[in-house]
PDB file of C-alpha atoms and ligand atoms in Angstrom:
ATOM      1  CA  UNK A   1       5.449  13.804  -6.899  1.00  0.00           C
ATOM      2  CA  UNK A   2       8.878  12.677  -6.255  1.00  0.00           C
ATOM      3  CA  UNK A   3      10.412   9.875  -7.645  1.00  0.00           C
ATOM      4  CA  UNK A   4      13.500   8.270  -6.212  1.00  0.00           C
ATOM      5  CA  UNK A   5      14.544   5.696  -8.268  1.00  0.00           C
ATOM      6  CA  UNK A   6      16.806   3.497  -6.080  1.00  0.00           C
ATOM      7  CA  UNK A   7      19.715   0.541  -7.500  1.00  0.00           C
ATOM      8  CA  UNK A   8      17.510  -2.583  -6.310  1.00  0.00           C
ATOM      9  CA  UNK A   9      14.717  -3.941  -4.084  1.00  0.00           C
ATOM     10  CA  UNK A  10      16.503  -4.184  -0.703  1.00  0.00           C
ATOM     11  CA  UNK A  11      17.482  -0.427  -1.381  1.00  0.00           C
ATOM     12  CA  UNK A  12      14.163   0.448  -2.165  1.00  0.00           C
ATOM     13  CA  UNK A  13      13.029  -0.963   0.915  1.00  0.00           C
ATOM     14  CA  UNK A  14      15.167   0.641   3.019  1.00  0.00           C
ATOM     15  CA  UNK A  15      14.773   3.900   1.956  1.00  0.00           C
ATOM     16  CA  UNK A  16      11.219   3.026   2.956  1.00  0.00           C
ATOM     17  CA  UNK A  17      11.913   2.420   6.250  1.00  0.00           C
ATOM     18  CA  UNK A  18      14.158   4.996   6.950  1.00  0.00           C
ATOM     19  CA  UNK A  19      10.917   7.547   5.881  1.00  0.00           C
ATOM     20  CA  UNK A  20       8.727   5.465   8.135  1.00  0.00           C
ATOM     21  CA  UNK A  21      11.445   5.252  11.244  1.00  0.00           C
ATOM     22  CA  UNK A  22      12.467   9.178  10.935  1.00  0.00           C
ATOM     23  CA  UNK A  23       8.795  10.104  11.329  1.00  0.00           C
ATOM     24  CA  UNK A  24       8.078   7.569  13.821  1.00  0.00           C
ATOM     25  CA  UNK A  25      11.103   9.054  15.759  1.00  0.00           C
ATOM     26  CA  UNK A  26       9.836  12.587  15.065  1.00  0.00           C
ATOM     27  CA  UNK A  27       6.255  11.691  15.968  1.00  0.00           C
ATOM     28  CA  UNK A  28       6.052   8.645  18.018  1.00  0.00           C
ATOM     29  CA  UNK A  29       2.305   7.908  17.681  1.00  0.00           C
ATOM     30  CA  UNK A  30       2.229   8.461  14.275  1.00  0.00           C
ATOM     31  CA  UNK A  31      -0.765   6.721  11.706  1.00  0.00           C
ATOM     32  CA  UNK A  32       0.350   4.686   9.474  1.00  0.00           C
ATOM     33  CA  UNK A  33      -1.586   3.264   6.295  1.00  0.00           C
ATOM     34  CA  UNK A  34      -0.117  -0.479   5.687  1.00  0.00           C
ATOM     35  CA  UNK A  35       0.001  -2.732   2.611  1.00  0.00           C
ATOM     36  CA  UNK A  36       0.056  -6.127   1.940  1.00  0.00           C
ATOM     37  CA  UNK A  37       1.452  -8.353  -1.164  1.00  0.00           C
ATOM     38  CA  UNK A  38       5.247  -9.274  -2.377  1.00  0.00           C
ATOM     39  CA  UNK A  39       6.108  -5.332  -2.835  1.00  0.00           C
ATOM     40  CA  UNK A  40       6.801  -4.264   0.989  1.00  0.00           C
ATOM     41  CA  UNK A  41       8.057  -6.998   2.280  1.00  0.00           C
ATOM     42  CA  UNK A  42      11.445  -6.066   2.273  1.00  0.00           C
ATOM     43  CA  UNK A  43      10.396  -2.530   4.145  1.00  0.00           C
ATOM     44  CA  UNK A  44       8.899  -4.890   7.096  1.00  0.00           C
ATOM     45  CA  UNK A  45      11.995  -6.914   7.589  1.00  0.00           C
ATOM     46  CA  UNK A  46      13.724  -3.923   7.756  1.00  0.00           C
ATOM     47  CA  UNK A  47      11.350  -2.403   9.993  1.00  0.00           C
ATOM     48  CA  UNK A  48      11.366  -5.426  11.864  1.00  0.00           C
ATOM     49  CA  UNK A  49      15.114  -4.860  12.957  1.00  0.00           C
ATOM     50  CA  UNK A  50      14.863  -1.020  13.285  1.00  0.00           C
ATOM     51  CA  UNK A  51      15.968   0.656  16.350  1.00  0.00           C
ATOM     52  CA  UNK A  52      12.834   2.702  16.810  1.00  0.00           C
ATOM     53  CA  UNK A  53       9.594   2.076  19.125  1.00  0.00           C
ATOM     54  CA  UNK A  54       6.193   1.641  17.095  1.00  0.00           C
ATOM     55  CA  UNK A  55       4.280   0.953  20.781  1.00  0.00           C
ATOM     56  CA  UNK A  56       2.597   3.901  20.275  1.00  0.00           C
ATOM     57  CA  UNK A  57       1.983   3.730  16.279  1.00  0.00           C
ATOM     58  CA  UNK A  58      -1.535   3.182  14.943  1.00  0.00           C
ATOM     59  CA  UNK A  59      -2.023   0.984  11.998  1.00  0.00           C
ATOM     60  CA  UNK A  60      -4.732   1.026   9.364  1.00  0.00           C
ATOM     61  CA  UNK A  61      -4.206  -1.848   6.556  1.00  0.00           C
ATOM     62  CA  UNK A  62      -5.499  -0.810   3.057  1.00  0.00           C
ATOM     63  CA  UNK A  63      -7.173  -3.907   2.478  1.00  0.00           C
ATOM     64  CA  UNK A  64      -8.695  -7.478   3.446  1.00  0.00           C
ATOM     65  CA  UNK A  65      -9.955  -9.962   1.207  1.00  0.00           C
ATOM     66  CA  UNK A  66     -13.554 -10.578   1.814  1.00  0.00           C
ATOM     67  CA  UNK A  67     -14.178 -13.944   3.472  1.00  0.00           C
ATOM     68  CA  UNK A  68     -11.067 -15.219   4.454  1.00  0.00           C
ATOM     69  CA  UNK A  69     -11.164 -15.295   8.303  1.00  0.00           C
ATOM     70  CA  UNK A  70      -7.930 -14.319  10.382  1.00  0.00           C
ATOM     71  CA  UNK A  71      -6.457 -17.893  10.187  1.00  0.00           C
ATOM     72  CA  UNK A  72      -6.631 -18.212   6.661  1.00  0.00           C
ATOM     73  CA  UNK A  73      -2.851 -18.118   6.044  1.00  0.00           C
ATOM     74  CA  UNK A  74      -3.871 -15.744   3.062  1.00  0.00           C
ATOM     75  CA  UNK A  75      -5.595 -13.365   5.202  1.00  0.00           C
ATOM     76  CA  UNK A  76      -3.799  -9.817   5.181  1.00  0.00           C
ATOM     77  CA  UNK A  77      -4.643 -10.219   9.232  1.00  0.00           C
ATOM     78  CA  UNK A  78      -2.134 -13.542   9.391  1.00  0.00           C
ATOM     79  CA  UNK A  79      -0.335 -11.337   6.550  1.00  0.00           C
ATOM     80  CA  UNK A  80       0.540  -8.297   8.882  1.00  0.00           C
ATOM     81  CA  UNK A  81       0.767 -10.452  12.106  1.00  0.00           C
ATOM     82  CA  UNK A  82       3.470 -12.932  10.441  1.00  0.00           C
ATOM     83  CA  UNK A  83       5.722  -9.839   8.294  1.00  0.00           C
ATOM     84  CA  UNK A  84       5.244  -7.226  11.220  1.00  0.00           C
ATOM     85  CA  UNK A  85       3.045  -7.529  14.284  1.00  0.00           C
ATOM     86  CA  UNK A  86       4.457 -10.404  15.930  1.00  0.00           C
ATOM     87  CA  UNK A  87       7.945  -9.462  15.721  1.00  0.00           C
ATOM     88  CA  UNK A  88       8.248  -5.505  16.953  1.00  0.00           C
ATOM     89  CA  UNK A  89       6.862  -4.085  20.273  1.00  0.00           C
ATOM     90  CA  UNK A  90       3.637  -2.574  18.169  1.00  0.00           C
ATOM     91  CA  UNK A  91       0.255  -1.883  20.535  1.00  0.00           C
ATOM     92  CA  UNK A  92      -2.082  -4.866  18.783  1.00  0.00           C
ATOM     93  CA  UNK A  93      -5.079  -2.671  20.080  1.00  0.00           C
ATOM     94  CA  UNK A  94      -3.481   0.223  17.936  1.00  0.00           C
ATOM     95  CA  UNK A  95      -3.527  -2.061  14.398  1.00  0.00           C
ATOM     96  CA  UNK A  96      -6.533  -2.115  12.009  1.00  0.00           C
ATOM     97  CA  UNK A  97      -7.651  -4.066   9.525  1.00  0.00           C
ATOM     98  CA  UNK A  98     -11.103  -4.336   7.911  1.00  0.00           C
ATOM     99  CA  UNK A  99     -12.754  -7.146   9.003  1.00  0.00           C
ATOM    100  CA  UNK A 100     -12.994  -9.178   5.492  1.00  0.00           C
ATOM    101  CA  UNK A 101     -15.689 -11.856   7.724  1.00  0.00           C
ATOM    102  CA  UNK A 102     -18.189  -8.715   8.741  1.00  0.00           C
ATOM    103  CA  UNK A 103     -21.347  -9.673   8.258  1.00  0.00           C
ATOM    104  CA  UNK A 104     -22.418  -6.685   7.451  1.00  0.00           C
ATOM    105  CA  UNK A 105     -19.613  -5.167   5.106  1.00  0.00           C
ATOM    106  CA  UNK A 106     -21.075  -1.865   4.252  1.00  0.00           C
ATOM    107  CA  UNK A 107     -21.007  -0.932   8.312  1.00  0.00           C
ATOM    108  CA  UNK A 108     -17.468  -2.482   8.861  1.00  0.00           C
ATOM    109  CA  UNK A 109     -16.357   0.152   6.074  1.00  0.00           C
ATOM    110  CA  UNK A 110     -18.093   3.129   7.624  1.00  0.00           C
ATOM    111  CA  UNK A 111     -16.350   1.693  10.873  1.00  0.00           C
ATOM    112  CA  UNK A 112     -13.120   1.792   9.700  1.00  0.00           C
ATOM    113  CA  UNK A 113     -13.687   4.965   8.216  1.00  0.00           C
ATOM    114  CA  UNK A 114     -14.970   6.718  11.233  1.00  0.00           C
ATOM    115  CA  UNK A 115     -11.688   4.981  13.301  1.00  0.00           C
ATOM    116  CA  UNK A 116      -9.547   6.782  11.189  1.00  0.00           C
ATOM    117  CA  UNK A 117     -10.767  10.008  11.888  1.00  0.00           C
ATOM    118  CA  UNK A 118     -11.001   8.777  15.727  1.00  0.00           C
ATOM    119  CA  UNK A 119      -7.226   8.635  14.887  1.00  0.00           C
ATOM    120  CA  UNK A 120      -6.207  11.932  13.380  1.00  0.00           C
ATOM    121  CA  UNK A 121      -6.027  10.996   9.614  1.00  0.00           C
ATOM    122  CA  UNK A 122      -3.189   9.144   7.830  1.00  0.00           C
ATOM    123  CA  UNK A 123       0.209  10.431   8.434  1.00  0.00           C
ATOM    124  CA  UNK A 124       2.136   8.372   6.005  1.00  0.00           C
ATOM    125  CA  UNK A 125       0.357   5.852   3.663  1.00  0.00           C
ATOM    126  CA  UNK A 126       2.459   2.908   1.745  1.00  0.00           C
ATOM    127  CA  UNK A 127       1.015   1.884  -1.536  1.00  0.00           C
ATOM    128  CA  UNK A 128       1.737  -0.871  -3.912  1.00  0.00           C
ATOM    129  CA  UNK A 129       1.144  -0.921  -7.538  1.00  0.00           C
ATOM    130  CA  UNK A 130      -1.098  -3.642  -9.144  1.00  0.00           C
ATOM    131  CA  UNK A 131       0.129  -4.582 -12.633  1.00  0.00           C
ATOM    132  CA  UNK A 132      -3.927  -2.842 -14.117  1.00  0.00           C
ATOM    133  CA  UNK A 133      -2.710  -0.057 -11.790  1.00  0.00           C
ATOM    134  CA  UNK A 134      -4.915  -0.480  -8.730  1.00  0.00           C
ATOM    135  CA  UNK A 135      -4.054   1.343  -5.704  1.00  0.00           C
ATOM    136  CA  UNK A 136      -5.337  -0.991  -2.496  1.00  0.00           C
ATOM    137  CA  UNK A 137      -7.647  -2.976  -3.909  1.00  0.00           C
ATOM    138  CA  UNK A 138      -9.668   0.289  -5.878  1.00  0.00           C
ATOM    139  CA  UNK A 139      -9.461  -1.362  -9.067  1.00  0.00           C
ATOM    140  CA  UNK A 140      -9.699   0.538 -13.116  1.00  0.00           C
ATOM    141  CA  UNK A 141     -12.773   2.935 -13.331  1.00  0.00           C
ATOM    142  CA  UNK A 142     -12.873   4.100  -9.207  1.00  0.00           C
ATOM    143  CA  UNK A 143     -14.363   7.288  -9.014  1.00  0.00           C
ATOM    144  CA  UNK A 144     -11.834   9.635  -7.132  1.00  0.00           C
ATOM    145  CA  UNK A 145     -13.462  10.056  -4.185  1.00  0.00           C
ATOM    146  CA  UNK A 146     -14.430   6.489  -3.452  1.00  0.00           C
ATOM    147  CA  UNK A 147     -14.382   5.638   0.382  1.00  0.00           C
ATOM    148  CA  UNK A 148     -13.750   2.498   1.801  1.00  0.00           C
ATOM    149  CA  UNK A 149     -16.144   0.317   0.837  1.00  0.00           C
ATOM    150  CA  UNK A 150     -16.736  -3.824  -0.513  1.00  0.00           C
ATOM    151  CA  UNK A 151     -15.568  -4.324  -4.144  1.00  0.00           C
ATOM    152  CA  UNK A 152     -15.392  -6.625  -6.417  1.00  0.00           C
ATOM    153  CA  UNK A 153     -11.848  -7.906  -7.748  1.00  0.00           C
ATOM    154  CA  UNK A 154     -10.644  -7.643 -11.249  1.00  0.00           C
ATOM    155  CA  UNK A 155     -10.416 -10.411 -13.434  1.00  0.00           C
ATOM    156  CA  UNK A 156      -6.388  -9.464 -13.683  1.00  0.00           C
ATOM    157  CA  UNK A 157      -6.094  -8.815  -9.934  1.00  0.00           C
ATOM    158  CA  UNK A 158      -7.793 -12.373  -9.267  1.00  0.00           C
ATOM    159  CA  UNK A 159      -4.857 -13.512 -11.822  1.00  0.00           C
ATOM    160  CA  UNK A 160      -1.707 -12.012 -10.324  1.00  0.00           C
ATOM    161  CA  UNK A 161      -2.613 -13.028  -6.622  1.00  0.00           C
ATOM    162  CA  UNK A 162      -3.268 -16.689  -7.571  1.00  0.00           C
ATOM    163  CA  UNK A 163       0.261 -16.835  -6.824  1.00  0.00           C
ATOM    164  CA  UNK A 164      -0.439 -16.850  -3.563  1.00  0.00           C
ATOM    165  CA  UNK A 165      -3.729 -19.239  -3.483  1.00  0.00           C
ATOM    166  CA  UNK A 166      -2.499 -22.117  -6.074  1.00  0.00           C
ATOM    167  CA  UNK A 167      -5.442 -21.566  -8.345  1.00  0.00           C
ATOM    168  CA  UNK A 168      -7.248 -18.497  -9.511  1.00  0.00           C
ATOM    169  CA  UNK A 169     -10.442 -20.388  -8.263  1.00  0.00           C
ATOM    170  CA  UNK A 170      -9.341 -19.907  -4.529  1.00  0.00           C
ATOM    171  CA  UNK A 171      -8.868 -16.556  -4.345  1.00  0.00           C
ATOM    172  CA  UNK A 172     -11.649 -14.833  -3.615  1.00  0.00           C
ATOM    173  CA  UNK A 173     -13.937 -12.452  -5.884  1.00  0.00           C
ATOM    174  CA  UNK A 174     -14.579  -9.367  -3.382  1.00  0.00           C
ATOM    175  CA  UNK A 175     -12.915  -7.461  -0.680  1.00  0.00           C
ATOM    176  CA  UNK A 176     -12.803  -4.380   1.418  1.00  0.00           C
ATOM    177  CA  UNK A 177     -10.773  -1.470   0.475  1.00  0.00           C
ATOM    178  CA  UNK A 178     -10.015   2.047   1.829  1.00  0.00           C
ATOM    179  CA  UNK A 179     -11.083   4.102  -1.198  1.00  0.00           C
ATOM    180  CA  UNK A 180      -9.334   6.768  -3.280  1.00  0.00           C
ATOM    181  CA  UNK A 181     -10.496   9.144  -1.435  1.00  0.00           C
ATOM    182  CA  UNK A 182      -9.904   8.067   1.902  1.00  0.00           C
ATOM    183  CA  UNK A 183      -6.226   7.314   0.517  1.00  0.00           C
ATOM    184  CA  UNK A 184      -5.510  10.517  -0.537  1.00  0.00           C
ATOM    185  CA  UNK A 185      -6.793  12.133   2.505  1.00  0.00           C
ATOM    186  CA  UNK A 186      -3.237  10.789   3.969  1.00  0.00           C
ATOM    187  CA  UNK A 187      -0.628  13.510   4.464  1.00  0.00           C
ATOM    188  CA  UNK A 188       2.024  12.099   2.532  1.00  0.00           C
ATOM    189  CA  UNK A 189       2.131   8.809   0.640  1.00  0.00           C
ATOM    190  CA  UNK A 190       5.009   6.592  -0.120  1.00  0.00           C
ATOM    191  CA  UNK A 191       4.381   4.927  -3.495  1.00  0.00           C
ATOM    192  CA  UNK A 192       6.888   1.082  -3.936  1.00  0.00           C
ATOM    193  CA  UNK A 193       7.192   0.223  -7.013  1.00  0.00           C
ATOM    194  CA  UNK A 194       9.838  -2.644  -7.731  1.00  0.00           C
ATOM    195  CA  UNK A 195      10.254  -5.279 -10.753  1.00  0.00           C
ATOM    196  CA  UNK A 196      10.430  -5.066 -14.161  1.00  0.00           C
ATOM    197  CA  UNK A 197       7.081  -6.697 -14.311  1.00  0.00           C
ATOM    198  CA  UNK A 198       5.508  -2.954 -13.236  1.00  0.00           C
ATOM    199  CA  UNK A 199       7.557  -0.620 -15.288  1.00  0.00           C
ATOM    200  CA  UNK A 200       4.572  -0.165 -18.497  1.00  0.00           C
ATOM    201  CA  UNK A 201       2.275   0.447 -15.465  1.00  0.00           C
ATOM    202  CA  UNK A 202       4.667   2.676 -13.619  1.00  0.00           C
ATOM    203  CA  UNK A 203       5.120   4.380 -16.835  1.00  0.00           C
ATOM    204  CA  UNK A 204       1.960   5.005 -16.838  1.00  0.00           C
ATOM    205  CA  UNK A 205       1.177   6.305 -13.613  1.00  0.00           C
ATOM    206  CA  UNK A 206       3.606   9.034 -13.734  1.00  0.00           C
ATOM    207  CA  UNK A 207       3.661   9.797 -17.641  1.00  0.00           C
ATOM    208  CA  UNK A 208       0.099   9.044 -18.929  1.00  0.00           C
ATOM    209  CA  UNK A 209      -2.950  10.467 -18.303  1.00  0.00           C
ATOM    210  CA  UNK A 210      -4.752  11.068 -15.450  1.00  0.00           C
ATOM    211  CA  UNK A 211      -7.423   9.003 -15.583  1.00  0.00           C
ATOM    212  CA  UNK A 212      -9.622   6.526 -13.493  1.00  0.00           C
ATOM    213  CA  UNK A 213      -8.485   3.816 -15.926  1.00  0.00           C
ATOM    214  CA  UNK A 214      -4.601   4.071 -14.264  1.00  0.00           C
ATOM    215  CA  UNK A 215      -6.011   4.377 -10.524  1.00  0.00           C
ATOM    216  CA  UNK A 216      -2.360   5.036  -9.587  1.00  0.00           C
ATOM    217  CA  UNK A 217      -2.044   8.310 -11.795  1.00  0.00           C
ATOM    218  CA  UNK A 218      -4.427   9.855  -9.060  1.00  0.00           C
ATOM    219  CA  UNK A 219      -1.489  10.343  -7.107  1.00  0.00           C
ATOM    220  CA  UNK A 220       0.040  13.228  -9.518  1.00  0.00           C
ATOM    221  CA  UNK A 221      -2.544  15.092  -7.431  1.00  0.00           C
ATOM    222  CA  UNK A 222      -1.844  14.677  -4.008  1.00  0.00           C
ATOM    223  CA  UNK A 223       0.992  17.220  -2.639  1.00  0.00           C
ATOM    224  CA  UNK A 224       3.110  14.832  -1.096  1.00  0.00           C
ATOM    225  CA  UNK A 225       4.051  11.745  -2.597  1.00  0.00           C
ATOM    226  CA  UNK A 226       7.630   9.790  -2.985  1.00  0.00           C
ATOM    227  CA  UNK A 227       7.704   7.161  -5.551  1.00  0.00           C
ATOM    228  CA  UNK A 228      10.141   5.292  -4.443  1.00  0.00           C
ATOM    229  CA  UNK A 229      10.976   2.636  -7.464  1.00  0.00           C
ATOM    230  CA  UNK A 230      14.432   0.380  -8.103  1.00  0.00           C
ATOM    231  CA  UNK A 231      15.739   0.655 -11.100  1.00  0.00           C
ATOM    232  CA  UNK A 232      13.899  -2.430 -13.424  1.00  0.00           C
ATOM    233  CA  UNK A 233      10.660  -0.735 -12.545  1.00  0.00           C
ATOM    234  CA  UNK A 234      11.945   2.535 -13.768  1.00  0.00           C
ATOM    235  CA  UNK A 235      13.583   1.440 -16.943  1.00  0.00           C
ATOM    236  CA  UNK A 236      10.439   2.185 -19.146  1.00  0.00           C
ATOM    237  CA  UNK A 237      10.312   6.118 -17.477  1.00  0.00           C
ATOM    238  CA  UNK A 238      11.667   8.458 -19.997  1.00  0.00           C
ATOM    239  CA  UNK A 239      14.684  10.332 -18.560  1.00  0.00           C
ATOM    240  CA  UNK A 240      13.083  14.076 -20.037  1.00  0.00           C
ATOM    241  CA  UNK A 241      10.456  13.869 -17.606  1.00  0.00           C
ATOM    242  CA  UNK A 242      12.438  12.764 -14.303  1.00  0.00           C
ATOM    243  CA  UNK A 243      15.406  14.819 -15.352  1.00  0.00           C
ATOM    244  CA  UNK A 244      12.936  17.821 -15.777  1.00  0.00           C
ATOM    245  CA  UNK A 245      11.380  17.559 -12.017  1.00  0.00           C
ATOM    246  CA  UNK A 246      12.615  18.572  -8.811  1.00  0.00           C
ATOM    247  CA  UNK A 247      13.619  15.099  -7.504  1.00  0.00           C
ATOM    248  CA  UNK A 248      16.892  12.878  -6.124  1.00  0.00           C
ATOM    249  CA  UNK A 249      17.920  10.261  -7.381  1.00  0.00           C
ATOM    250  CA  UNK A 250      19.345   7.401  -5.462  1.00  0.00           C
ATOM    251  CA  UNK A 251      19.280   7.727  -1.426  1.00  0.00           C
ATOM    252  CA  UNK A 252      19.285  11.174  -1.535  1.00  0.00           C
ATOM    253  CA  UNK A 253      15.551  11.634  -1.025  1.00  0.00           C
TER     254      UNK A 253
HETATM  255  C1  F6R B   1      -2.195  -4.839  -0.974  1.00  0.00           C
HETATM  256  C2  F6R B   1      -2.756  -3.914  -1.946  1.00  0.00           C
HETATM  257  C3  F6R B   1      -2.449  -4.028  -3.404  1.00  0.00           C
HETATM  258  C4  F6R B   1      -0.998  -4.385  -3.708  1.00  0.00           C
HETATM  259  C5  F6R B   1      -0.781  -4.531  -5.204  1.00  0.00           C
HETATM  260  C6  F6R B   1       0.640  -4.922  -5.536  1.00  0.00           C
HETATM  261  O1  F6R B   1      -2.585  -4.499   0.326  1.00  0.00           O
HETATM  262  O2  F6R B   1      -3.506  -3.075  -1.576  1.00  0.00           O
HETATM  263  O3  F6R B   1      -2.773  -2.813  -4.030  1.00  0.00           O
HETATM  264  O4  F6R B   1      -0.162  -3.376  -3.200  1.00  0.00           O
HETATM  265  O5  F6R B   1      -1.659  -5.497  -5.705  1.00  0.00           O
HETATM  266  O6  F6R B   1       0.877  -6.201  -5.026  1.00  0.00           O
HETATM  267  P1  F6R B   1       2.326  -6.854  -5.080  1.00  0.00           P
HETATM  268  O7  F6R B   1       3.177  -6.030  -4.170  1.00  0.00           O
HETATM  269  O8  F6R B   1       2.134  -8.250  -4.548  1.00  0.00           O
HETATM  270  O9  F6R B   1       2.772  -6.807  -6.490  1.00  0.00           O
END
């Protein structure tokens, strides 16, 4: 893993979307794994202004909450249209995300698996980092190889995204998640990480041990991540083991 610890959010963000935009240049129908929440933000306003086509990029969110249809302002579908989709020349046809009102959940997950093999796999996939250290919405004690499937949210999940609801009694209990496995399938994965709220848990992704209980720390694994993390989030990282890896600092990733 790389880590590129950047000076603040909106250069964390950037550096995001430069990755994105030089591989969408390179390879203009790239697939692209998406995330939701406060973290990327940034990355889609700057995407939204980038001077690069994504008509022919294909889009697979991590994650919908289950039960919230598309108009629910808290949907990640009203989530991805109102940050990215309705702003940049993107195919709508070519964007996926589970369908969180499926009546049938388990078949809308072995859908959404079976479209992203109908796409070529996961170029790039963005993460987040929850503060229990939940990558998409696989929360503590995910087997490794989990696919995408309906889970249950955790009790400290539930807590951090009542932000968003007003009350932890709105949000809902269960969603549908790509799964570990499916995530790490992707052929290189940008991990944002910003906020001095997630530096123990960053600290713990990249310096404790790899374990199910840190979901993130599965990503010491893969061949081909960037964490790319400003500096508040970093500030718990001990310089030996950064200083001791082949990595940039700054903007020179
Ligand atoms: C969102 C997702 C989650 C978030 C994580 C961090 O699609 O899958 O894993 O990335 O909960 O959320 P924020 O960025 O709001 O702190």
């Amino acid at each position: 893993m790389r880590l590129v610890i950047c000076e603040d959010y909106a250069a964390m963000s950037a550096a995001a979307a430069q990755i994105v935009t030089d591989l969408v240049r390179q390879k203009p129908n790239a697939v692209l794994c998406l995330p939701t929440g406060s973290t990327p933000l940034g990355f889609y306003k700057e995407l939204r202004t980038a001077s690069v086509s994504l008509a022919e990029v294909t889009t697979f969110n991590l994650d919908e909450y289950r039960g919230l249809t598309r108009e629910h302002d808290q949907s990640y579908y009203h989530f991805m249209q109102e940050n990215l989709f309705d702003h940049v020349d993107i195919d709508l046809a070519k964007t996926n995300i589970p369908n969180g009102m499926a009546p049938d959940p388990e078949a809308e997950c072995a859908r959404y698996e079976a479209a992203i093999e109908a796409a070529g796999g996961i170029d790039v996939a963005l993460l987040g980092l929850g503060h229990n250290g939940h990558i998409g919405f696989n929360e503590p004690g995910t087997p490794w190889d989990a696919r995408t499937r309906r889970v249950q949210l955790a009790p400290k999940t539930i807590e951090a995204n009542s932000r968003f609801f007003g009350s932890s009694e709105k949000v809902p209990t269960e969603a549908l998640t790509m799964g570990i496995g499916t995530i790490l399938e992707a052929k290189q994965i940008l991990l944002l990480v910003s906020g001095e709220g997630k530096a123990e848990i960053l600290k713990q992704v990249l310096e404790g041990q790899l374990t199910t209980a840190v979901p993130g720390s599965v990503l010491r694994t893969h061949p081909n991540v960037i964490a790319l993390v400003d500096k508040a989030a970093a500030k718990s990282i001990a310089e030996p083991w950064w200083a001791a890896q082949p990595i940039a600092v700054g903007t020179s990733y």
